[in-house]
CSV table of C-alpha atoms in Angstrom, one decimal:
chain,number,residue,atom,x,y,z
A,1,MET,CA,-20.0,-39.8,29.4
A,2,GLY,CA,-22.2,-42.1,31.6
A,3,GLU,CA,-25.2,-41.8,29.2
A,4,ALA,CA,-23.1,-42.3,26.1
A,5,ILE,CA,-21.6,-45.4,27.5
A,6,MET,CA,-24.9,-46.8,28.8
A,7,VAL,CA,-26.4,-46.6,25.4
A,8,ASN,CA,-23.5,-48.5,24.0
A,9,ILE,CA,-23.4,-51.4,26.5
A,10,THR,CA,-23.7,-53.9,23.7
A,11,ALA,CA,-20.5,-52.5,22.0
A,12,ASP,CA,-18.7,-52.6,25.4
A,13,ALA,CA,-19.8,-56.2,25.9
A,14,ARG,CA,-18.7,-57.1,22.4
A,15,PHE,CA,-15.3,-55.7,23.1
A,16,MET,CA,-15.0,-57.6,26.4
A,17,ARG,CA,-16.1,-60.8,24.7
A,18,ASN,CA,-13.6,-60.5,21.9
A,19,THR,CA,-10.8,-59.7,24.3
A,20,GLY,CA,-11.8,-62.7,26.4
A,21,ILE,CA,-11.5,-64.9,23.4
A,22,VAL,CA,-8.0,-63.6,22.8
A,23,LEU,CA,-7.1,-64.2,26.5
A,24,LEU,CA,-8.5,-67.7,26.4
A,25,LEU,CA,-6.4,-68.5,23.2
A,26,LEU,CA,-3.3,-67.0,24.8
A,27,ALA,CA,-3.8,-69.1,28.0
A,28,VAL,CA,-4.1,-72.3,26.0
A,29,LEU,CA,-1.1,-71.4,23.9
A,30,ALA,CA,1.0,-70.5,27.0
A,31,PHE,CA,0.3,-73.6,29.0
A,32,ALA,CA,0.4,-76.1,26.0
A,33,PRO,CA,4.1,-76.9,26.1
A,34,ARG,CA,4.4,-77.7,29.9
A,35,TYR,CA,0.8,-78.6,30.8
A,36,PHE,CA,-1.7,-79.5,28.1
A,37,VAL,CA,0.6,-81.5,25.7
A,38,PRO,CA,2.2,-83.5,28.5
A,39,LEU,CA,-1.2,-84.0,30.1
A,40,VAL,CA,-2.7,-85.4,26.9
A,41,SER,CA,0.4,-87.6,26.3
A,42,GLY,CA,0.3,-89.0,29.8
A,43,SER,CA,3.7,-87.7,30.8
A,44,TYR,CA,2.7,-84.8,33.0
A,45,ALA,CA,3.7,-85.0,36.6
A,46,PRO,CA,2.0,-82.2,38.6
A,47,PRO,CA,4.3,-80.2,41.0
A,48,SER,CA,1.4,-80.0,43.5
A,49,PRO,CA,-2.0,-81.6,44.1
A,50,TRP,CA,-3.4,-78.1,43.6
A,51,MET,CA,-2.1,-77.9,40.0
A,52,HIS,CA,-5.1,-79.5,38.2
A,53,PRO,CA,-7.8,-77.7,40.3
A,54,HIS,CA,-6.2,-74.3,39.7
A,55,ALA,CA,-5.9,-75.0,35.9
A,56,ILE,CA,-9.6,-75.9,35.8
A,57,PHE,CA,-10.7,-72.9,37.8
A,58,ALA,CA,-8.4,-70.5,35.9
A,59,LEU,CA,-9.6,-71.7,32.5
A,60,MET,CA,-13.2,-71.6,33.6
A,61,TRP,CA,-12.8,-68.0,34.8
A,62,THR,CA,-11.4,-67.0,31.4
A,63,ALA,CA,-14.2,-68.9,29.6
A,64,ILE,CA,-16.8,-67.2,31.8
A,65,PHE,CA,-15.4,-63.8,30.8
A,66,VAL,CA,-16.2,-64.8,27.2
A,67,VAL,CA,-19.6,-66.2,28.0
A,68,GLN,CA,-20.9,-63.4,30.2
A,69,PRO,CA,-20.4,-60.5,27.7
A,70,TRP,CA,-21.8,-62.8,25.0
A,71,LEU,CA,-25.0,-63.2,27.0
A,72,ILE,CA,-25.2,-59.4,27.3
A,73,VAL,CA,-24.8,-59.0,23.6
A,74,SER,CA,-27.4,-61.6,22.8
A,75,GLY,CA,-29.9,-60.0,25.3
A,76,ASN,CA,-29.9,-63.0,27.8
A,77,VAL,CA,-29.7,-60.9,30.9
A,78,HIS,CA,-31.5,-63.5,33.0
A,79,TRP,CA,-28.9,-66.2,32.2
A,80,HIS,CA,-26.1,-63.6,32.7
A,81,LYS,CA,-27.3,-63.2,36.3
A,82,ARG,CA,-27.5,-67.0,36.8
A,83,VAL,CA,-24.0,-67.6,35.4
A,84,GLY,CA,-22.8,-64.7,37.6
A,85,TYR,CA,-23.6,-66.7,40.8
A,86,PHE,CA,-21.7,-69.7,39.5
A,87,ALA,CA,-18.8,-67.4,38.4
A,88,LEU,CA,-18.5,-66.2,42.0
A,89,LEU,CA,-17.8,-69.8,43.1
A,90,VAL,CA,-15.3,-70.2,40.3
A,91,ALA,CA,-13.6,-66.9,41.4
A,92,VAL,CA,-13.2,-68.1,45.0
A,93,GLY,CA,-11.9,-71.5,43.8
A,94,ASN,CA,-9.5,-69.7,41.5
A,95,VAL,CA,-8.0,-67.6,44.3
A,96,ILE,CA,-7.8,-70.4,46.8
A,97,SER,CA,-6.3,-72.9,44.5
A,98,GLY,CA,-3.9,-70.4,43.0
A,99,VAL,CA,-2.5,-69.3,46.4
A,100,ALA,CA,-2.4,-72.8,47.6
A,101,LEU,CA,-0.5,-74.0,44.5
A,102,GLN,CA,2.0,-71.2,44.7
A,103,LEU,CA,2.7,-71.8,48.4
A,104,ASP,CA,2.9,-75.5,47.9
A,105,VAL,CA,5.7,-75.3,45.4
A,106,LEU,CA,7.8,-73.2,47.8
A,107,PRO,CA,10.5,-73.2,48.9
A,108,THR,CA,12.3,-73.8,45.6
A,109,SER,CA,15.8,-73.2,44.1
A,110,ALA,CA,17.2,-69.7,43.6
A,111,ASP,CA,17.3,-70.2,39.8
A,112,ASP,CA,13.6,-71.1,39.6
A,113,PHE,CA,12.6,-67.7,38.1
A,114,SER,CA,9.0,-68.7,37.5
A,115,ASN,CA,8.3,-69.4,41.2
A,116,VAL,CA,10.7,-67.0,42.9
A,117,VAL,CA,10.0,-63.9,40.8
A,118,GLY,CA,6.9,-64.9,39.0
A,119,GLY,CA,5.4,-66.5,42.1
A,120,GLY,CA,6.1,-63.3,44.1
A,121,PHE,CA,4.2,-61.2,41.6
A,122,ARG,CA,1.4,-63.7,41.5
A,123,LEU,CA,1.0,-63.5,45.3
A,124,PHE,CA,1.6,-59.7,45.7
A,125,HIS,CA,0.2,-58.3,42.5
A,126,SER,CA,-2.0,-60.6,40.4
A,127,THR,CA,-4.0,-62.2,43.2
A,128,PRO,CA,-4.7,-58.9,45.2
A,129,ALA,CA,-5.7,-57.2,42.0
A,130,PHE,CA,-8.0,-60.0,41.0
A,131,VAL,CA,-9.7,-59.9,44.5
A,132,LEU,CA,-9.9,-56.1,44.5
A,133,PHE,CA,-11.6,-55.8,41.0
A,134,LEU,CA,-13.9,-58.8,41.7
A,135,CYS,CA,-15.2,-56.9,44.8
A,136,LEU,CA,-15.6,-53.7,42.8
A,137,ALA,CA,-17.3,-55.6,40.0
A,138,ILE,CA,-19.8,-57.1,42.4
A,139,GLY,CA,-20.4,-53.8,44.1
A,140,MET,CA,-21.1,-52.1,40.7
A,141,ARG,CA,-23.1,-55.0,39.2
A,142,ARG,CA,-26.1,-52.7,38.7
A,143,ARG,CA,-24.0,-50.2,36.7
A,144,THR,CA,-23.1,-52.3,33.7
A,145,ASP,CA,-20.5,-50.0,32.2
A,146,TRP,CA,-18.5,-50.0,35.5
A,147,HIS,CA,-19.2,-53.7,36.1
A,148,LEU,CA,-17.8,-54.7,32.7
A,149,ARG,CA,-14.6,-52.7,33.1
A,150,PHE,CA,-13.9,-54.0,36.5
A,151,MET,CA,-14.5,-57.6,35.3
A,152,TYR,CA,-12.0,-56.9,32.5
A,153,GLN,CA,-9.4,-56.2,35.1
A,154,THR,CA,-10.1,-59.6,36.8
A,155,ALA,CA,-9.7,-61.3,33.4
A,156,ILE,CA,-6.3,-59.8,32.7
A,157,ALA,CA,-5.0,-60.2,36.3
A,158,ALA,CA,-3.1,-63.4,35.3
A,159,ILE,CA,-1.8,-62.0,31.9
A,160,ALA,CA,1.7,-61.6,33.3
A,161,THR,CA,2.0,-65.4,33.9
A,162,ILE,CA,0.6,-66.1,30.5
A,163,LEU,CA,2.9,-63.7,28.7
A,164,GLY,CA,5.9,-65.0,30.7
A,165,ARG,CA,5.3,-68.5,29.4
A,166,ILE,CA,4.8,-67.3,25.8
A,167,TYR,CA,8.0,-65.3,25.9
A,168,LEU,CA,9.9,-68.3,27.3
A,169,PHE,CA,8.4,-71.2,25.2
A,170,TYR,CA,7.9,-69.5,21.9
A,171,GLY,CA,10.3,-66.5,22.0
A,172,HIS,CA,13.1,-68.6,23.7
A,173,LEU,CA,14.1,-65.4,25.5
A,174,PRO,CA,16.5,-65.3,28.4
A,175,GLU,CA,15.1,-64.4,31.9
A,176,ASN,CA,16.9,-61.0,32.0
A,177,ILE,CA,14.9,-60.1,28.8
A,178,ILE,CA,11.6,-61.7,29.9
A,179,SER,CA,11.6,-59.9,33.3
A,180,PRO,CA,11.1,-56.3,31.9
A,181,LEU,CA,8.9,-57.5,29.0
A,182,ILE,CA,6.3,-59.0,31.3
A,183,PRO,CA,5.2,-55.8,33.0
A,184,ILE,CA,5.3,-54.0,29.6
A,185,GLY,CA,3.0,-56.6,28.1
A,186,ASN,CA,0.8,-56.4,31.2
A,187,LEU,CA,0.6,-52.7,30.9
A,188,ALA,CA,-0.4,-53.0,27.2
A,189,PHE,CA,-3.5,-55.0,28.2
A,190,VAL,CA,-4.3,-52.5,31.0
A,191,LEU,CA,-4.0,-49.7,28.5
A,192,LEU,CA,-6.2,-51.5,25.9
A,193,LEU,CA,-9.3,-50.6,27.9
A,194,PRO,CA,-8.8,-46.8,28.1
A,195,VAL,CA,-7.7,-46.8,24.4
A,196,TYR,CA,-11.0,-48.6,23.5
A,197,ASP,CA,-12.9,-46.0,25.6
A,198,PHE,CA,-11.2,-43.1,23.8
A,199,LEU,CA,-11.7,-44.5,20.3
A,200,LYS,CA,-15.3,-45.3,21.1
A,201,TYR,CA,-16.4,-42.3,23.2
A,202,ARG,CA,-13.5,-39.7,22.8
A,203,ARG,CA,-13.1,-39.9,26.6
A,204,VAL,CA,-11.9,-42.5,29.1
A,205,HIS,CA,-14.3,-44.1,31.5
A,206,PRO,CA,-13.4,-43.5,35.2
A,207,ALA,CA,-13.3,-47.3,35.8
A,208,SER,CA,-10.6,-47.6,33.1
A,209,TRP,CA,-8.5,-45.0,34.9
A,210,ILE,CA,-8.9,-46.9,38.1
A,211,GLY,CA,-7.6,-50.0,36.4
A,212,LEU,CA,-4.5,-48.2,35.2
A,213,ALA,CA,-3.9,-46.5,38.6
A,214,ALA,CA,-4.3,-49.9,40.4
A,215,PHE,CA,-1.8,-51.5,38.0
A,216,VAL,CA,0.8,-48.8,38.8
A,217,VAL,CA,0.2,-49.0,42.6
A,218,PHE,CA,0.4,-52.8,42.7
A,219,GLN,CA,3.5,-52.8,40.5
A,220,ALA,CA,5.1,-50.2,42.7
A,221,ILE,CA,4.3,-52.2,45.9
A,222,ALA,CA,5.1,-55.7,44.5
A,223,SER,CA,8.4,-55.0,42.8
A,224,PRO,CA,10.5,-54.1,45.8
A,225,ILE,CA,9.0,-57.0,47.8
A,226,VAL,CA,9.6,-59.6,45.1
A,227,PHE,CA,13.2,-58.6,44.6
A,228,SER,CA,14.0,-58.1,48.3
A,229,ASP,CA,16.2,-60.5,50.2
A,230,PHE,CA,13.3,-61.0,52.6
A,231,TRP,CA,11.1,-62.6,49.9
A,232,ILE,CA,13.9,-64.5,48.2
A,233,ASN,CA,14.9,-66.1,51.5
A,234,ILE,CA,11.3,-67.2,52.0
A,235,ALA,CA,10.9,-68.4,48.4
A,236,THR,CA,14.1,-70.4,48.5
A,237,GLY,CA,14.0,-71.5,52.1
A,238,GLY,CA,17.1,-69.4,52.7
A,239,GLY,CA,19.1,-71.5,50.2
């Protein structure tokens, strides 16, 4: 399997690039109603000073996930490495600004689904998963097939937030429907990688299995925390 994948790194990178484009478009679509459109019209009032920095870092990270595989496909390995150093700074900024933003908007009201439930999953699932796979991607940077797959997991770490906003703003779905749809959509993006592996190589790369296993573990750990009285009291200030 390792040899077959190594000789198809260009195909892997092309898949990652195309997925990155989809993720970038979904992110813009998800945040258009409550962020980009009000921002352009001058009516946006940020809920925290961290809002704009996090939006910039998050979009830059998704854009980098498009650029880096594209550099591999085009044979610009030297520039891929240079952009990688910059990407590490963006990743750190993304994590710090994201956690700071989430904590800054708490406590909030009990009916604030996005920050009570969504915020809990961002703190206990998305962010730890992002950090874990970023470290794994850095550690496996000399094994491109592993590196690309771990970077894919960092790119989809925030997909739950994106999907939640799409369900809400474009599907006009109630929260009790959105809540189970988010992990289902998240799982679909996680499964997309092993499905690609199987279709391309007739077997699944170990890194893709690790991504699936990590999703299950993080979901199993985060769910009882987020819906516990302990977390709800913290998120709402006991209100």
